[in-house]
mmCIF file of C-alpha atoms in Angstrom:
data_model
loop_
_atom_site.group_PDB
_atom_site.id
_atom_site.type_symbol
_atom_site.label_atom_id
_atom_site.label_comp_id
_atom_site.label_asym_id
_atom_site.label_seq_id
_atom_site.Cartn_x
_atom_site.Cartn_y
_atom_site.Cartn_z
ATOM 1 C CA LEU Y 1 0.000 0.000 0.000
ATOM 2 C CA GLY Y 2 1.457 3.342 -1.028
ATOM 3 C CA HIS Y 3 0.736 6.227 1.324
ATOM 4 C CA GLU Y 4 1.944 9.748 2.051
ATOM 5 C CA HIS Y 5 3.986 8.305 4.940
ATOM 6 C CA GLY Y 6 5.666 5.566 2.906
ATOM 7 C CA VAL Y 7 5.010 2.068 1.642
ATOM 8 C CA PHE Y 8 3.139 -0.309 3.925
ATOM 9 C CA ARG Y 9 2.474 -4.030 3.810
ATOM 10 C CA GLY Y 10 0.868 -6.659 5.951
ATOM 11 C CA ARG Y 11 -2.641 -7.863 6.649
ATOM 12 C CA PRO Y 12 -5.753 -5.822 7.400
ATOM 13 C CA GLY Y 13 -5.394 -4.464 10.909
ATOM 14 C CA ASP Y 14 -1.636 -5.116 10.921
ATOM 15 C CA LEU Y 15 -0.027 -2.816 8.348
ATOM 16 C CA ARG Y 16 3.614 -1.922 8.858
ATOM 17 C CA ARG Y 17 5.797 0.522 6.995
ATOM 18 C CA LEU Y 18 8.327 -1.188 4.761
ATOM 19 C CA GLU Y 19 11.781 -0.314 6.041
ATOM 20 C CA ASP Y 20 14.592 -0.880 3.583
ATOM 21 C CA PRO Y 21 17.849 1.097 3.328
ATOM 22 C CA ALA Y 22 17.314 1.466 -0.448
ATOM 23 C CA LEU Y 23 14.122 3.440 0.210
ATOM 24 C CA ASP Y 24 16.058 6.034 2.235
ATOM 25 C CA ALA Y 25 17.122 7.635 -1.075
ATOM 26 C CA LEU Y 26 13.514 8.602 -1.843
ATOM 27 C CA PRO Y 27 10.950 10.868 -0.171
ATOM 28 C CA ARG Y 28 8.567 8.854 1.992
ATOM 29 C CA ALA Y 29 5.377 9.948 0.234
ATOM 30 C CA CYS Y 30 4.146 7.532 -2.405
ATOM 31 C CA LEU Y 31 2.319 9.461 -5.138
ATOM 32 C CA ALA Y 32 1.233 6.537 -7.341
ATOM 33 C CA HIS Y 33 1.753 2.814 -7.733
ATOM 34 C CA TRP Y 34 1.522 0.075 -10.360
ATOM 35 C CA ALA Y 35 1.317 -3.682 -9.831
ATOM 36 C CA ALA Y 36 3.262 -5.348 -12.650
ATOM 37 C CA PRO Y 37 1.923 -8.621 -14.088
ATOM 38 C CA GLY Y 38 4.897 -10.564 -12.657
ATOM 39 C CA GLY Y 39 4.121 -9.412 -9.113
ATOM 40 C CA ASP Y 40 6.582 -6.552 -8.682
ATOM 41 C CA LEU Y 41 5.163 -3.361 -7.169
ATOM 42 C CA TRP Y 42 6.304 -0.006 -8.554
ATOM 43 C CA PHE Y 43 5.967 3.231 -6.573
ATOM 44 C CA ALA Y 44 6.330 6.847 -7.723
ATOM 45 C CA THR Y 45 7.648 9.614 -5.489
ATOM 46 C CA ASP Y 46 8.823 13.200 -5.795
ATOM 47 C CA GLY Y 47 12.386 11.869 -5.884
ATOM 48 C CA GLY Y 48 12.251 8.915 -8.293
ATOM 49 C CA ILE Y 49 10.700 5.459 -8.409
ATOM 50 C CA ALA Y 50 11.030 2.247 -6.422
ATOM 51 C CA ARG Y 51 10.338 -1.375 -7.343
ATOM 52 C CA ILE Y 52 9.559 -3.817 -4.577
ATOM 53 C CA ARG Y 53 10.382 -7.411 -5.471
ATOM 54 C CA PRO Y 54 9.985 -10.501 -3.287
ATOM 55 C CA ASP Y 55 13.751 -10.469 -2.679
ATOM 56 C CA GLY Y 56 14.474 -6.752 -2.366
ATOM 57 C CA VAL Y 57 13.945 -3.141 -3.355
ATOM 58 C CA ASP Y 58 15.343 -1.244 -6.352
ATOM 59 C CA VAL Y 59 15.426 2.557 -6.489
ATOM 60 C CA PHE Y 60 15.811 4.591 -9.699
ATOM 61 C CA THR Y 61 16.484 8.336 -9.912
ATOM 62 C CA ALA Y 62 18.011 10.778 -12.391
ATOM 63 C CA ARG Y 63 21.376 9.258 -11.501
ATOM 64 C CA GLU Y 64 20.190 6.044 -13.186
ATOM 65 C CA GLY Y 65 18.865 7.944 -16.213
ATOM 66 C CA LEU Y 66 15.290 8.951 -15.413
ATOM 67 C CA ALA Y 67 14.403 12.098 -17.379
ATOM 68 C CA ALA Y 68 12.797 13.538 -14.222
ATOM 69 C CA GLU Y 69 12.575 12.597 -10.564
ATOM 70 C CA SER Y 70 9.227 14.132 -9.649
ATOM 71 C CA ILE Y 71 6.977 11.256 -10.724
ATOM 72 C CA HIS Y 72 3.238 11.509 -10.089
ATOM 73 C CA ARG Y 73 1.966 8.719 -12.358
ATOM 74 C CA LEU Y 74 3.329 5.431 -13.650
ATOM 75 C CA ALA Y 75 2.111 2.387 -15.588
ATOM 76 C CA GLY Y 76 3.561 -0.368 -17.713
ATOM 77 C CA ASP Y 77 2.417 -1.257 -21.212
ATOM 78 C CA ALA Y 78 2.299 -4.408 -23.359
ATOM 79 C CA ARG Y 79 5.507 -3.399 -25.194
ATOM 80 C CA GLY Y 80 7.630 -3.575 -22.048
ATOM 81 C CA GLN Y 81 7.772 0.158 -21.351
ATOM 82 C CA LEU Y 82 7.281 1.837 -17.979
ATOM 83 C CA TRP Y 83 5.479 5.149 -18.538
ATOM 84 C CA LEU Y 84 6.216 7.936 -16.073
ATOM 85 C CA ALA Y 85 4.599 11.355 -15.772
ATOM 86 C CA GLY Y 86 4.976 14.349 -13.512
ATOM 87 C CA ARG Y 87 5.463 18.084 -13.460
ATOM 88 C CA HIS Y 88 8.301 17.805 -16.021
ATOM 89 C CA GLY Y 89 6.369 15.865 -18.643
ATOM 90 C CA VAL Y 90 5.704 12.328 -19.795
ATOM 91 C CA PHE Y 91 8.401 9.818 -20.708
ATOM 92 C CA HIS Y 92 8.932 6.087 -20.887
ATOM 93 C CA VAL Y 93 11.767 3.731 -20.031
ATOM 94 C CA PRO Y 94 12.214 0.099 -21.147
ATOM 95 C CA LEU Y 95 11.533 -2.235 -18.214
ATOM 96 C CA ARG Y 96 14.371 -4.421 -19.524
ATOM 97 C CA GLU Y 97 16.810 -1.528 -19.014
ATOM 98 C CA LEU Y 98 15.552 -0.992 -15.460
ATOM 99 C CA ASP Y 99 16.189 -4.717 -14.841
ATOM 100 C CA ASP Y 100 19.714 -4.358 -16.263
ATOM 101 C CA VAL Y 101 20.533 -1.392 -14.009
ATOM 102 C CA ALA Y 102 19.160 -3.197 -10.947
ATOM 103 C CA ALA Y 103 21.259 -6.290 -11.765
ATOM 104 C CA GLY Y 104 24.419 -4.216 -12.314
ATOM 105 C CA ARG Y 105 24.598 -5.017 -16.068
ATOM 106 C CA ALA Y 106 24.123 -1.337 -16.959
ATOM 107 C CA GLU Y 107 24.570 1.997 -15.203
ATOM 108 C CA ARG Y 108 21.767 3.998 -16.835
ATOM 109 C CA VAL Y 109 18.425 3.653 -18.574
ATOM 110 C CA THR Y 110 17.268 5.491 -21.690
ATOM 111 C CA SER Y 111 14.359 7.879 -21.072
ATOM 112 C CA ARG Y 112 12.274 8.910 -24.068
ATOM 113 C CA ARG Y 113 10.031 11.947 -23.701
ATOM 114 C CA VAL Y 114 6.642 12.410 -25.306
ATOM 115 C CA GLN Y 115 6.612 15.784 -27.046
ATOM 116 C CA ARG Y 116 3.755 18.265 -27.280
ATOM 117 C CA ASP Y 117 3.505 17.679 -31.053
ATOM 118 C CA GLN Y 118 2.727 14.012 -30.343
ATOM 119 C CA GLY Y 119 -0.720 14.867 -29.054
ATOM 120 C CA LEU Y 120 -0.230 16.095 -25.499
ATOM 121 C CA ALA Y 121 -2.145 19.256 -24.686
ATOM 122 C CA THR Y 122 -0.045 19.757 -21.555
ATOM 123 C CA LEU Y 123 3.285 18.405 -20.400
ATOM 124 C CA SER Y 124 2.672 18.820 -16.670
ATOM 125 C CA MET Y 125 0.962 15.903 -14.915
ATOM 126 C CA ASN Y 126 1.068 16.895 -11.255
ATOM 127 C CA HIS Y 127 -2.499 18.077 -10.760
ATOM 128 C CA GLY Y 128 -5.669 16.238 -9.877
ATOM 129 C CA PHE Y 129 -6.167 12.665 -8.861
ATOM 130 C CA PRO Y 130 -2.977 10.744 -9.607
ATOM 131 C CA ASN Y 131 -4.140 7.970 -11.834
ATOM 132 C CA THR Y 132 -3.022 6.280 -15.016
ATOM 133 C CA TRP Y 133 -4.869 3.789 -17.169
ATOM 134 C CA LEU Y 134 -3.618 1.561 -19.962
ATOM 135 C CA ALA Y 135 -6.476 0.963 -22.423
ATOM 136 C CA ARG Y 136 -7.009 -2.220 -24.447
ATOM 137 C CA ASP Y 137 -5.922 -0.423 -27.619
ATOM 138 C CA GLY Y 138 -2.516 0.255 -26.017
ATOM 139 C CA SER Y 139 -3.098 3.952 -25.401
ATOM 140 C CA LEU Y 140 -2.158 5.461 -22.078
ATOM 141 C CA TRP Y 141 -4.610 7.751 -20.268
ATOM 142 C CA LEU Y 142 -3.360 10.247 -17.693
ATOM 143 C CA THR Y 143 -5.171 12.672 -15.440
ATOM 144 C CA ALA Y 144 -4.183 16.320 -15.689
ATOM 145 C CA ARG Y 145 -5.517 19.590 -14.323
ATOM 146 C CA ASP Y 146 -7.813 20.059 -17.319
ATOM 147 C CA GLY Y 147 -9.096 16.472 -17.556
ATOM 148 C CA ALA Y 148 -7.947 13.172 -19.001
ATOM 149 C CA ILE Y 149 -5.229 13.057 -21.652
ATOM 150 C CA ARG Y 150 -4.673 10.195 -24.082
ATOM 151 C CA VAL Y 151 -1.160 9.221 -25.188
ATOM 152 C CA PRO Y 152 -1.558 7.162 -28.384
ATOM 153 C CA ASP Y 153 0.010 3.711 -28.711
ATOM 154 C CA ALA Y 154 2.874 5.051 -30.773
ATOM 155 C CA PRO Y 155 6.366 5.053 -29.420
ATOM 156 C CA ALA Y 156 7.659 8.438 -28.434
ATOM 157 C CA ARG Y 157 10.159 9.847 -30.900
ATOM 158 C CA ASP Y 158 13.625 8.539 -30.431
ATOM 159 C CA ASP Y 159 14.617 11.669 -28.524
ATOM 160 C CA ALA Y 160 16.522 9.943 -25.771
ATOM 161 C CA VAL Y 161 17.137 12.389 -22.975
ATOM 162 C CA GLY Y 162 19.188 12.257 -19.872
ATOM 163 C CA PRO Y 163 18.486 14.037 -16.642
ATOM 164 C CA GLY Y 164 19.054 17.762 -16.322
ATOM 165 C CA ALA Y 165 22.512 18.983 -15.440
ATOM 166 C CA CYS Y 166 23.436 19.677 -11.843
ATOM 167 C CA ILE Y 167 26.259 22.165 -11.296
ATOM 168 C CA GLU Y 168 28.082 21.222 -8.129
ATOM 169 C CA ARG Y 169 30.985 23.686 -8.381
ATOM 170 C CA LEU Y 170 31.694 26.792 -10.442
ATOM 171 C CA THR Y 171 35.089 28.385 -10.967
ATOM 172 C CA PHE Y 172 36.362 31.388 -12.922
ATOM 173 C CA ASP Y 173 40.070 31.648 -13.682
ATOM 174 C CA GLY Y 174 40.631 28.834 -11.199
ATOM 175 C CA GLU Y 175 38.833 30.600 -8.340
ATOM 176 C CA PRO Y 176 35.531 29.347 -6.825
ATOM 177 C CA VAL Y 177 32.466 31.425 -7.672
ATOM 178 C CA ASP Y 178 29.558 31.666 -5.215
ATOM 179 C CA ALA Y 179 26.264 30.799 -6.897
#
């Protein structure tokens, strides 16, 4: 069960917050969740996503290649893509690549953004009830401030994007500059 105070599991009347060191990298509040057909549970937060497997927890952030960390919606599709949406737009990541990063076979995933000219009226998905539906025709439906938005079952353009840059130190002529 995803909740504003974390992820809980157990039986009715005996729910306990899941404590795992991997989850410490993410904010506690769970904004959305998706139960994958194989039994894994995916959770979205304002700091990335987490996958809870029977044998452990995997956490993915911009460091692992997510195009954004503020994720308010997520769902998987029949083509093996995990769709993610939040205040910085909609993008998808191959589930296979997430598996590879979790297993140590790769360092980063490839995020592909959906662009406004691909049918999205808005790129911000952080308003309203956080829900995502995958329709039988393969289209993805997202809630937004102005209503429901349909993302057609067409792969996003091959505009692979990495996370935004983070400037940790700035120098000029070899001297530190205060930001």
